[in-house]
Amino acid sequence: MPLGQPSSAVYIQNVPAGSHSSQPRTPTLVTLHPVALFSILDHYLRRMETQERVIGTLLGVRNDSGEVEVRSSYAVVHKETAELVAVDMEYHRTMYELHHRVHPREVIIGWYSTGSNLDTYSALIQNFYTQETGQHPAIHIALNTGVEEGQQPGVKAYVSSPVGVHPKPENCVFVPVPCEFRFHDAERSGLDLLTSESSSPLSDLETLAESLKTVSSMLDRVLGYVRSVLSGEVKGDPAVGRYLMDTFGADTGELEKGGFRDSLQDTLMVSYLAELVRSQAEVSSRLALVTAS
């Protein structure tokens, strides 16, 4: 009904039944892959000296459970001053079209920025990406590089919610969303190399040795936990127990038949052949030099 006298009351419209299914669902979890993270860091390192922060587009997939998976990203040209903020939308859409040809499943899910400052300009950029994501809420990843004094490095994820009786693009509140770093098993060796002190890639045998040390350390931790539970020092977790039963209850027939030994012999043979080819190439190059002289 209409409001008679001027007041601070807010008119709330009743939502018809059955229309809730069309409402955008707030993500329950945001997972960030290493490729996207390294792309953001590379963009930050290549920024101009006058830029305080960089922004870009996040690409990934969504599932029915509300989880958003950030798989990749690309930089977006933008200009930010005390008076205005401008984003090169044509460049942004061209980059997305090129990326979509290679990865047709990945769609725009939001944007990223470096630093932890969420201001009016962030709200305007969030409003732009909300239009790009359609019926889904746009995800904002804020990466704090930790280069500023008193700031700790870290990653946070947000979604926006409008504020006010008559919401405006520059008026919104950023609501935190759970965010975690996730990578596949095939990417573990590359991440271990990047986080290690070694500046050169490890050989196959060195990689195998490091993997065996890691597995041995994990088995020692599991064995220590099981002994603590059996002795009554620690209360057992049913979820951990079921996970251990599923893991160690797997079929070990291939291992008993010598599958691991055969795989190890294949690895050693490949390493030996690689060294042999390298030696042959070096001998051939030296013979060519002697013949030429």
PDB file of C-alpha atoms in Angstrom:
ATOM      1  CA  MET A   1       0.000   0.000   0.000  1.00  0.00           C
ATOM      2  CA  PRO A   2       1.183   3.587  -0.508  1.00  0.00           C
ATOM      3  CA  LEU A   3       2.933   5.371   2.310  1.00  0.00           C
ATOM      4  CA  GLY A   4       1.005   8.418   3.526  1.00  0.00           C
ATOM      5  CA  GLN A   5       3.381  10.638   5.470  1.00  0.00           C
ATOM      6  CA  PRO A   6       7.094  10.798   4.650  1.00  0.00           C
ATOM      7  CA  SER A   7       8.914   8.214   6.732  1.00  0.00           C
ATOM      8  CA  SER A   8      12.001   6.033   6.780  1.00  0.00           C
ATOM      9  CA  ALA A   9      10.010   2.896   5.989  1.00  0.00           C
ATOM     10  CA  VAL A  10      11.206   0.656   3.179  1.00  0.00           C
ATOM     11  CA  TYR A  11       8.683  -0.877   0.816  1.00  0.00           C
ATOM     12  CA  ILE A  12       9.276  -4.626   0.570  1.00  0.00           C
ATOM     13  CA  GLN A  13       7.748  -6.382  -2.403  1.00  0.00           C
ATOM     14  CA  ASN A  14       6.438  -9.872  -1.900  1.00  0.00           C
ATOM     15  CA  VAL A  15       8.247 -12.414  -4.073  1.00  0.00           C
ATOM     16  CA  PRO A  16       5.842 -14.749  -5.905  1.00  0.00           C
ATOM     17  CA  ALA A  17       6.061 -18.422  -5.150  1.00  0.00           C
ATOM     18  CA  GLY A  18       8.276 -20.389  -7.489  1.00  0.00           C
ATOM     19  CA  SER A  19      10.521 -17.455  -8.363  1.00  0.00           C
ATOM     20  CA  HIS A  20      13.246 -18.415  -5.870  1.00  0.00           C
ATOM     21  CA  SER A  21      14.739 -20.897  -8.293  1.00  0.00           C
ATOM     22  CA  SER A  22      15.734 -18.089 -10.642  1.00  0.00           C
ATOM     23  CA  GLN A  23      17.568 -16.162  -7.931  1.00  0.00           C
ATOM     24  CA  PRO A  24      21.380 -16.310  -8.162  1.00  0.00           C
ATOM     25  CA  ARG A  25      22.937 -18.681  -5.679  1.00  0.00           C
ATOM     26  CA  THR A  26      25.775 -17.466  -3.486  1.00  0.00           C
ATOM     27  CA  PRO A  27      28.902 -19.592  -4.012  1.00  0.00           C
ATOM     28  CA  THR A  28      29.753 -21.886  -1.128  1.00  0.00           C
ATOM     29  CA  LEU A  29      33.446 -22.256  -1.989  1.00  0.00           C
ATOM     30  CA  VAL A  30      35.967 -20.708  -4.380  1.00  0.00           C
ATOM     31  CA  THR A  31      38.973 -22.815  -5.403  1.00  0.00           C
ATOM     32  CA  LEU A  32      41.999 -21.202  -7.012  1.00  0.00           C
ATOM     33  CA  HIS A  33      44.323 -23.152  -9.309  1.00  0.00           C
ATOM     34  CA  PRO A  34      48.082 -22.479  -9.543  1.00  0.00           C
ATOM     35  CA  VAL A  35      47.852 -21.324 -13.177  1.00  0.00           C
ATOM     36  CA  ALA A  36      45.491 -18.502 -12.246  1.00  0.00           C
ATOM     37  CA  LEU A  37      47.542 -17.532  -9.192  1.00  0.00           C
ATOM     38  CA  PHE A  38      50.838 -17.374 -11.095  1.00  0.00           C
ATOM     39  CA  SER A  39      49.174 -15.401 -13.889  1.00  0.00           C
ATOM     40  CA  ILE A  40      48.029 -12.784 -11.366  1.00  0.00           C
ATOM     41  CA  LEU A  41      51.485 -12.574  -9.791  1.00  0.00           C
ATOM     42  CA  ASP A  42      53.120 -12.268 -13.218  1.00  0.00           C
ATOM     43  CA  HIS A  43      50.738  -9.438 -14.101  1.00  0.00           C
ATOM     44  CA  TYR A  44      51.639  -7.660 -10.871  1.00  0.00           C
ATOM     45  CA  LEU A  45      55.380  -7.987 -11.525  1.00  0.00           C
ATOM     46  CA  ARG A  46      54.990  -6.546 -15.046  1.00  0.00           C
ATOM     47  CA  ARG A  47      52.885  -3.569 -13.984  1.00  0.00           C
ATOM     48  CA  MET A  48      53.861   0.028 -14.652  1.00  0.00           C
ATOM     49  CA  GLU A  49      55.567   1.924 -11.866  1.00  0.00           C
ATOM     50  CA  THR A  50      52.641   4.329 -11.597  1.00  0.00           C
ATOM     51  CA  GLN A  51      50.112   1.532 -11.020  1.00  0.00           C
ATOM     52  CA  GLU A  52      49.199   0.788  -7.437  1.00  0.00           C
ATOM     53  CA  ARG A  53      47.232  -2.313  -8.369  1.00  0.00           C
ATOM     54  CA  VAL A  54      46.361  -4.432 -11.388  1.00  0.00           C
ATOM     55  CA  ILE A  55      43.074  -6.050 -12.350  1.00  0.00           C
ATOM     56  CA  GLY A  56      42.055  -8.858 -14.661  1.00  0.00           C
ATOM     57  CA  THR A  57      39.377 -11.374 -15.568  1.00  0.00           C
ATOM     58  CA  LEU A  58      38.875 -14.729 -13.861  1.00  0.00           C
ATOM     59  CA  LEU A  59      37.837 -17.758 -15.899  1.00  0.00           C
ATOM     60  CA  GLY A  60      36.605 -21.096 -14.663  1.00  0.00           C
ATOM     61  CA  VAL A  61      33.635 -23.375 -14.150  1.00  0.00           C
ATOM     62  CA  ARG A  62      30.767 -23.749 -11.689  1.00  0.00           C
ATOM     63  CA  ASN A  63      29.079 -26.880 -10.405  1.00  0.00           C
ATOM     64  CA  ASP A  64      25.634 -27.620  -9.012  1.00  0.00           C
ATOM     65  CA  SER A  65      26.848 -27.657  -5.397  1.00  0.00           C
ATOM     66  CA  GLY A  66      27.712 -23.955  -5.531  1.00  0.00           C
ATOM     67  CA  GLU A  67      31.479 -24.391  -5.842  1.00  0.00           C
ATOM     68  CA  VAL A  68      33.337 -22.059  -8.200  1.00  0.00           C
ATOM     69  CA  GLU A  69      36.617 -23.273  -9.693  1.00  0.00           C
ATOM     70  CA  VAL A  70      39.023 -20.570 -10.912  1.00  0.00           C
ATOM     71  CA  ARG A  71      41.196 -22.224 -13.553  1.00  0.00           C
ATOM     72  CA  SER A  72      42.854 -19.332 -15.387  1.00  0.00           C
ATOM     73  CA  SER A  73      42.935 -15.570 -15.744  1.00  0.00           C
ATOM     74  CA  TYR A  74      44.166 -12.822 -18.017  1.00  0.00           C
ATOM     75  CA  ALA A  75      45.153  -9.213 -17.480  1.00  0.00           C
ATOM     76  CA  VAL A  76      42.859  -6.321 -18.371  1.00  0.00           C
ATOM     77  CA  VAL A  77      44.115  -2.864 -19.276  1.00  0.00           C
ATOM     78  CA  HIS A  78      42.730  -0.234 -16.929  1.00  0.00           C
ATOM     79  CA  LYS A  79      43.465   3.289 -15.743  1.00  0.00           C
ATOM     80  CA  GLU A  80      42.808   4.415 -12.219  1.00  0.00           C
ATOM     81  CA  THR A  81      43.246   7.941 -10.877  1.00  0.00           C
ATOM     82  CA  ALA A  82      41.790   9.979  -8.050  1.00  0.00           C
ATOM     83  CA  GLU A  83      39.020  11.229 -10.348  1.00  0.00           C
ATOM     84  CA  LEU A  84      38.081   8.197 -12.453  1.00  0.00           C
ATOM     85  CA  VAL A  85      38.559   4.539 -13.277  1.00  0.00           C
ATOM     86  CA  ALA A  86      38.470   3.221 -16.847  1.00  0.00           C
ATOM     87  CA  VAL A  87      38.520  -0.366 -18.117  1.00  0.00           C
ATOM     88  CA  ASP A  88      39.301  -1.338 -21.703  1.00  0.00           C
ATOM     89  CA  MET A  89      36.156  -3.384 -22.351  1.00  0.00           C
ATOM     90  CA  GLU A  90      36.995  -4.083 -25.994  1.00  0.00           C
ATOM     91  CA  TYR A  91      40.335  -5.616 -25.024  1.00  0.00           C
ATOM     92  CA  HIS A  92      38.611  -7.627 -22.292  1.00  0.00           C
ATOM     93  CA  ARG A  93      36.026  -9.111 -24.667  1.00  0.00           C
ATOM     94  CA  THR A  94      38.616  -9.821 -27.376  1.00  0.00           C
ATOM     95  CA  MET A  95      40.769 -11.729 -24.913  1.00  0.00           C
ATOM     96  CA  TYR A  96      37.761 -13.712 -23.724  1.00  0.00           C
ATOM     97  CA  GLU A  97      36.793 -14.685 -27.268  1.00  0.00           C
ATOM     98  CA  LEU A  98      40.320 -15.932 -27.959  1.00  0.00           C
ATOM     99  CA  HIS A  99      40.428 -17.864 -24.699  1.00  0.00           C
ATOM    100  CA  HIS A 100      36.965 -19.319 -25.276  1.00  0.00           C
ATOM    101  CA  ARG A 101      38.110 -20.858 -28.563  1.00  0.00           C
ATOM    102  CA  VAL A 102      40.771 -22.858 -26.739  1.00  0.00           C
ATOM    103  CA  HIS A 103      38.791 -23.604 -23.557  1.00  0.00           C
ATOM    104  CA  PRO A 104      35.091 -23.546 -24.470  1.00  0.00           C
ATOM    105  CA  ARG A 105      33.983 -24.812 -21.042  1.00  0.00           C
ATOM    106  CA  GLU A 106      35.541 -21.943 -19.120  1.00  0.00           C
ATOM    107  CA  VAL A 107      33.386 -18.855 -18.667  1.00  0.00           C
ATOM    108  CA  ILE A 108      33.818 -15.476 -17.000  1.00  0.00           C
ATOM    109  CA  ILE A 109      33.238 -15.881 -13.280  1.00  0.00           C
ATOM    110  CA  GLY A 110      34.576 -12.574 -11.980  1.00  0.00           C
ATOM    111  CA  TRP A 111      37.705 -10.477 -11.648  1.00  0.00           C
ATOM    112  CA  TYR A 112      40.841 -10.114  -9.568  1.00  0.00           C
ATOM    113  CA  SER A 113      42.868  -7.264  -8.149  1.00  0.00           C
ATOM    114  CA  THR A 114      46.047  -6.942  -6.139  1.00  0.00           C
ATOM    115  CA  GLY A 115      45.985  -5.339  -2.733  1.00  0.00           C
ATOM    116  CA  SER A 116      43.342  -5.433  -0.024  1.00  0.00           C
ATOM    117  CA  ASN A 117      41.704  -2.041  -0.602  1.00  0.00           C
ATOM    118  CA  LEU A 118      37.994  -2.313  -1.491  1.00  0.00           C
ATOM    119  CA  ASP A 119      36.731   1.151  -2.401  1.00  0.00           C
ATOM    120  CA  THR A 120      34.167   2.818  -4.657  1.00  0.00           C
ATOM    121  CA  TYR A 121      36.177   1.980  -7.766  1.00  0.00           C
ATOM    122  CA  SER A 122      36.150  -1.680  -6.750  1.00  0.00           C
ATOM    123  CA  ALA A 123      32.359  -1.500  -6.518  1.00  0.00           C
ATOM    124  CA  LEU A 124      32.135  -0.014 -10.026  1.00  0.00           C
ATOM    125  CA  ILE A 125      34.369  -2.731 -11.475  1.00  0.00           C
ATOM    126  CA  GLN A 126      32.349  -5.343  -9.600  1.00  0.00           C
ATOM    127  CA  ASN A 127      29.174  -3.965 -11.165  1.00  0.00           C
ATOM    128  CA  PHE A 128      30.715  -4.291 -14.641  1.00  0.00           C
ATOM    129  CA  TYR A 129      31.676  -7.930 -14.091  1.00  0.00           C
ATOM    130  CA  THR A 130      28.270  -8.688 -12.607  1.00  0.00           C
ATOM    131  CA  GLN A 131      26.837  -7.820 -16.014  1.00  0.00           C
ATOM    132  CA  GLU A 132      29.411 -10.108 -17.651  1.00  0.00           C
ATOM    133  CA  THR A 133      28.546 -13.137 -15.493  1.00  0.00           C
ATOM    134  CA  GLY A 134      24.816 -12.981 -16.238  1.00  0.00           C
ATOM    135  CA  GLN A 135      22.574 -14.576 -13.626  1.00  0.00           C
ATOM    136  CA  HIS A 136      25.498 -15.725 -11.486  1.00  0.00           C
ATOM    137  CA  PRO A 137      27.161 -13.439  -8.926  1.00  0.00           C
ATOM    138  CA  ALA A 138      30.593 -12.168  -9.916  1.00  0.00           C
ATOM    139  CA  ILE A 139      33.524 -13.410  -7.837  1.00  0.00           C
ATOM    140  CA  HIS A 140      36.209 -10.980  -6.742  1.00  0.00           C
ATOM    141  CA  ILE A 141      39.642 -12.353  -5.808  1.00  0.00           C
ATOM    142  CA  ALA A 142      41.780  -9.935  -3.786  1.00  0.00           C
ATOM    143  CA  LEU A 143      45.437 -10.968  -3.799  1.00  0.00           C
ATOM    144  CA  ASN A 144      47.588  -9.249  -1.211  1.00  0.00           C
ATOM    145  CA  THR A 145      51.215  -9.552  -2.299  1.00  0.00           C
ATOM    146  CA  GLY A 146      52.545  -8.534   1.115  1.00  0.00           C
ATOM    147  CA  VAL A 147      55.010  -5.978  -0.278  1.00  0.00           C
ATOM    148  CA  GLU A 148      53.459  -3.131   1.701  1.00  0.00           C
ATOM    149  CA  GLU A 149      54.601  -2.628   5.256  1.00  0.00           C
ATOM    150  CA  GLY A 150      52.311  -4.228   7.802  1.00  0.00           C
ATOM    151  CA  GLN A 151      50.465  -6.309   5.177  1.00  0.00           C
ATOM    152  CA  GLN A 152      50.477 -10.095   5.145  1.00  0.00           C
ATOM    153  CA  PRO A 153      50.335 -11.978   1.819  1.00  0.00           C
ATOM    154  CA  GLY A 154      47.136 -13.874   1.207  1.00  0.00           C
ATOM    155  CA  VAL A 155      44.139 -14.455  -1.023  1.00  0.00           C
ATOM    156  CA  LYS A 156      40.517 -13.600  -0.241  1.00  0.00           C
ATOM    157  CA  ALA A 157      37.330 -14.103  -2.248  1.00  0.00           C
ATOM    158  CA  TYR A 158      34.232 -11.900  -2.195  1.00  0.00           C
ATOM    159  CA  VAL A 159      30.802 -11.507  -3.709  1.00  0.00           C
ATOM    160  CA  SER A 160      28.893  -8.238  -3.674  1.00  0.00           C
ATOM    161  CA  SER A 161      25.523  -7.287  -2.259  1.00  0.00           C
ATOM    162  CA  PRO A 162      23.708  -4.006  -3.063  1.00  0.00           C
ATOM    163  CA  VAL A 163      23.201  -1.477  -0.287  1.00  0.00           C
ATOM    164  CA  GLY A 164      20.513   1.178   0.085  1.00  0.00           C
ATOM    165  CA  VAL A 165      16.865   1.704  -0.742  1.00  0.00           C
ATOM    166  CA  HIS A 166      17.765   2.597  -4.322  1.00  0.00           C
ATOM    167  CA  PRO A 167      21.005   0.674  -4.983  1.00  0.00           C
ATOM    168  CA  LYS A 168      23.635   2.337  -7.121  1.00  0.00           C
ATOM    169  CA  PRO A 169      26.590   0.696  -8.874  1.00  0.00           C
ATOM    170  CA  GLU A 170      29.076   2.388  -6.564  1.00  0.00           C
ATOM    171  CA  ASN A 171      27.197   1.321  -3.416  1.00  0.00           C
ATOM    172  CA  CYS A 172      27.711  -2.296  -2.441  1.00  0.00           C
ATOM    173  CA  VAL A 173      29.170  -4.375   0.349  1.00  0.00           C
ATOM    174  CA  PHE A 174      31.705  -7.127  -0.318  1.00  0.00           C
ATOM    175  CA  VAL A 175      30.779 -10.361   1.446  1.00  0.00           C
ATOM    176  CA  PRO A 176      33.637 -12.840   2.081  1.00  0.00           C
ATOM    177  CA  VAL A 177      33.383 -16.322   0.583  1.00  0.00           C
ATOM    178  CA  PRO A 178      35.497 -19.345   1.637  1.00  0.00           C
ATOM    179  CA  CYS A 179      38.521 -19.656  -0.637  1.00  0.00           C
ATOM    180  CA  GLU A 180      41.167 -22.350  -0.889  1.00  0.00           C
ATOM    181  CA  PHE A 181      44.169 -23.193  -3.048  1.00  0.00           C
ATOM    182  CA  ARG A 182      43.840 -26.470  -4.947  1.00  0.00           C
ATOM    183  CA  PHE A 183      46.049 -28.270  -7.437  1.00  0.00           C
ATOM    184  CA  HIS A 184      46.120 -31.632  -9.178  1.00  0.00           C
ATOM    185  CA  ASP A 185      48.569 -34.401  -8.345  1.00  0.00           C
ATOM    186  CA  ALA A 186      50.306 -33.927 -11.697  1.00  0.00           C
ATOM    187  CA  GLU A 187      51.105 -30.319 -10.734  1.00  0.00           C
ATOM    188  CA  ARG A 188      52.700 -31.195  -7.394  1.00  0.00           C
ATOM    189  CA  SER A 189      56.217 -31.733  -8.778  1.00  0.00           C
ATOM    190  CA  GLY A 190      56.197 -28.343 -10.492  1.00  0.00           C
ATOM    191  CA  LEU A 191      54.994 -26.576  -7.357  1.00  0.00           C
ATOM    192  CA  ASP A 192      57.597 -28.350  -5.249  1.00  0.00           C
ATOM    193  CA  LEU A 193      60.299 -27.144  -7.642  1.00  0.00           C
ATOM    194  CA  LEU A 194      59.046 -23.554  -7.467  1.00  0.00           C
ATOM    195  CA  THR A 195      58.968 -23.586  -3.666  1.00  0.00           C
ATOM    196  CA  SER A 196      62.323 -25.345  -3.273  1.00  0.00           C
ATOM    197  CA  GLU A 197      65.702 -23.643  -2.946  1.00  0.00           C
ATOM    198  CA  SER A 198      67.087 -25.436  -6.008  1.00  0.00           C
ATOM    199  CA  SER A 199      67.405 -23.285  -9.132  1.00  0.00           C
ATOM    200  CA  SER A 200      67.657 -26.185 -11.605  1.00  0.00           C
ATOM    201  CA  PRO A 201      65.160 -28.980 -12.338  1.00  0.00           C
ATOM    202  CA  LEU A 202      65.773 -32.312 -10.654  1.00  0.00           C
ATOM    203  CA  SER A 203      66.627 -35.436 -12.596  1.00  0.00           C
ATOM    204  CA  ASP A 204      64.251 -38.391 -12.764  1.00  0.00           C
ATOM    205  CA  LEU A 205      66.111 -40.297 -10.055  1.00  0.00           C
ATOM    206  CA  GLU A 206      66.247 -37.258  -7.770  1.00  0.00           C
ATOM    207  CA  THR A 207      62.529 -36.671  -8.279  1.00  0.00           C
ATOM    208  CA  LEU A 208      61.827 -40.320  -7.480  1.00  0.00           C
ATOM    209  CA  ALA A 209      63.983 -40.115  -4.347  1.00  0.00           C
ATOM    210  CA  GLU A 210      62.177 -36.987  -3.136  1.00  0.00           C
ATOM    211  CA  SER A 211      58.809 -38.631  -3.785  1.00  0.00           C
ATOM    212  CA  LEU A 212      59.814 -41.706  -1.792  1.00  0.00           C
ATOM    213  CA  LYS A 213      60.973 -39.503   1.091  1.00  0.00           C
ATOM    214  CA  THR A 214      57.646 -37.668   1.053  1.00  0.00           C
ATOM    215  CA  VAL A 215      55.673 -40.929   1.049  1.00  0.00           C
ATOM    216  CA  SER A 216      57.823 -42.291   3.874  1.00  0.00           C
ATOM    217  CA  SER A 217      57.220 -39.146   5.932  1.00  0.00           C
ATOM    218  CA  MET A 218      53.469 -39.364   5.349  1.00  0.00           C
ATOM    219  CA  LEU A 219      53.428 -43.026   6.386  1.00  0.00           C
ATOM    220  CA  ASP A 220      55.324 -42.155   9.579  1.00  0.00           C
ATOM    221  CA  ARG A 221      52.712 -39.502  10.396  1.00  0.00           C
ATOM    222  CA  VAL A 222      49.859 -41.941   9.789  1.00  0.00           C
ATOM    223  CA  LEU A 223      51.558 -44.641  11.857  1.00  0.00           C
ATOM    224  CA  GLY A 224      52.136 -42.203  14.717  1.00  0.00           C
ATOM    225  CA  TYR A 225      48.485 -41.132  14.623  1.00  0.00           C
ATOM    226  CA  VAL A 226      47.230 -44.744  14.658  1.00  0.00           C
ATOM    227  CA  ARG A 227      49.486 -45.629  17.590  1.00  0.00           C
ATOM    228  CA  SER A 228      48.267 -42.574  19.520  1.00  0.00           C
ATOM    229  CA  VAL A 229      44.647 -43.595  18.950  1.00  0.00           C
ATOM    230  CA  LEU A 230      45.284 -47.208  19.982  1.00  0.00           C
ATOM    231  CA  SER A 231      47.059 -46.115  23.165  1.00  0.00           C
ATOM    232  CA  GLY A 232      44.246 -43.735  24.075  1.00  0.00           C
ATOM    233  CA  GLU A 233      46.356 -40.569  23.899  1.00  0.00           C
ATOM    234  CA  VAL A 234      44.262 -39.103  21.074  1.00  0.00           C
ATOM    235  CA  LYS A 235      40.560 -39.519  20.393  1.00  0.00           C
ATOM    236  CA  GLY A 236      40.047 -41.175  17.046  1.00  0.00           C
ATOM    237  CA  ASP A 237      38.265 -39.358  14.230  1.00  0.00           C
ATOM    238  CA  PRO A 238      35.782 -41.633  12.394  1.00  0.00           C
ATOM    239  CA  ALA A 239      36.239 -39.696   9.143  1.00  0.00           C
ATOM    240  CA  VAL A 240      40.010 -40.193   9.250  1.00  0.00           C
ATOM    241  CA  GLY A 241      39.544 -43.868  10.067  1.00  0.00           C
ATOM    242  CA  ARG A 242      37.239 -44.436   7.107  1.00  0.00           C
ATOM    243  CA  TYR A 243      39.641 -42.596   4.810  1.00  0.00           C
ATOM    244  CA  LEU A 244      42.559 -44.755   5.968  1.00  0.00           C
ATOM    245  CA  MET A 245      40.515 -47.927   5.491  1.00  0.00           C
ATOM    246  CA  ASP A 246      39.583 -46.897   1.957  1.00  0.00           C
ATOM    247  CA  THR A 247      43.189 -45.976   1.162  1.00  0.00           C
ATOM    248  CA  PHE A 248      44.983 -48.991   2.594  1.00  0.00           C
ATOM    249  CA  GLY A 249      42.174 -51.382   1.755  1.00  0.00           C
ATOM    250  CA  ALA A 250      42.763 -50.924  -1.969  1.00  0.00           C
ATOM    251  CA  ASP A 251      43.782 -53.825  -4.156  1.00  0.00           C
ATOM    252  CA  THR A 252      47.511 -54.489  -3.720  1.00  0.00           C
ATOM    253  CA  GLY A 253      47.651 -57.390  -6.147  1.00  0.00           C
ATOM    254  CA  GLU A 254      49.725 -55.468  -8.666  1.00  0.00           C
ATOM    255  CA  LEU A 255      52.275 -54.547  -6.007  1.00  0.00           C
ATOM    256  CA  GLU A 256      52.507 -58.160  -4.833  1.00  0.00           C
ATOM    257  CA  LYS A 257      53.063 -59.283  -8.412  1.00  0.00           C
ATOM    258  CA  GLY A 258      56.045 -56.980  -8.736  1.00  0.00           C
ATOM    259  CA  GLY A 259      54.351 -54.067 -10.478  1.00  0.00           C
ATOM    260  CA  PHE A 260      56.290 -51.481  -8.486  1.00  0.00           C
ATOM    261  CA  ARG A 261      59.596 -53.248  -9.163  1.00  0.00           C
ATOM    262  CA  ASP A 262      58.873 -53.348 -12.893  1.00  0.00           C
ATOM    263  CA  SER A 263      57.963 -49.672 -12.917  1.00  0.00           C
ATOM    264  CA  LEU A 264      61.167 -48.799 -11.069  1.00  0.00           C
ATOM    265  CA  GLN A 265      63.225 -50.817 -13.541  1.00  0.00           C
ATOM    266  CA  ASP A 266      61.550 -49.005 -16.439  1.00  0.00           C
ATOM    267  CA  THR A 267      62.420 -45.655 -14.872  1.00  0.00           C
ATOM    268  CA  LEU A 268      66.041 -46.671 -14.390  1.00  0.00           C
ATOM    269  CA  MET A 269      66.237 -47.942 -17.974  1.00  0.00           C
ATOM    270  CA  VAL A 270      64.874 -44.682 -19.377  1.00  0.00           C
ATOM    271  CA  SER A 271      67.364 -42.710 -17.292  1.00  0.00           C
ATOM    272  CA  TYR A 272      70.236 -44.923 -18.482  1.00  0.00           C
ATOM    273  CA  LEU A 273      69.233 -44.563 -22.140  1.00  0.00           C
ATOM    274  CA  ALA A 274      68.974 -40.794 -21.771  1.00  0.00           C
ATOM    275  CA  GLU A 275      72.499 -40.616 -20.356  1.00  0.00           C
ATOM    276  CA  LEU A 276      73.753 -42.894 -23.141  1.00  0.00           C
ATOM    277  CA  VAL A 277      72.225 -40.706 -25.855  1.00  0.00           C
ATOM    278  CA  ARG A 278      73.694 -37.609 -24.232  1.00  0.00           C
ATOM    279  CA  SER A 279      77.160 -39.190 -24.174  1.00  0.00           C
ATOM    280  CA  GLN A 280      76.872 -40.268 -27.811  1.00  0.00           C
ATOM    281  CA  ALA A 281      75.863 -36.759 -28.854  1.00  0.00           C
ATOM    282  CA  GLU A 282      78.825 -35.252 -27.008  1.00  0.00           C
ATOM    283  CA  VAL A 283      81.273 -37.720 -28.598  1.00  0.00           C
ATOM    284  CA  SER A 284      79.843 -37.018 -32.054  1.00  0.00           C
ATOM    285  CA  SER A 285      80.191 -33.261 -31.609  1.00  0.00           C
ATOM    286  CA  ARG A 286      83.828 -33.600 -30.529  1.00  0.00           C
ATOM    287  CA  LEU A 287      84.630 -35.891 -33.468  1.00  0.00           C
ATOM    288  CA  ALA A 288      83.082 -33.346 -35.802  1.00  0.00           C
ATOM    289  CA  LEU A 289      85.327 -30.626 -34.358  1.00  0.00           C
ATOM    290  CA  VAL A 290      88.429 -32.811 -34.761  1.00  0.00           C
ATOM    291  CA  THR A 291      87.517 -33.662 -38.353  1.00  0.00           C
ATOM    292  CA  ALA A 292      86.881 -30.020 -39.216  1.00  0.00           C
ATOM    293  CA  SER A 293      90.254 -28.945 -37.834  1.00  0.00           C
TER     294      SER A 293
END
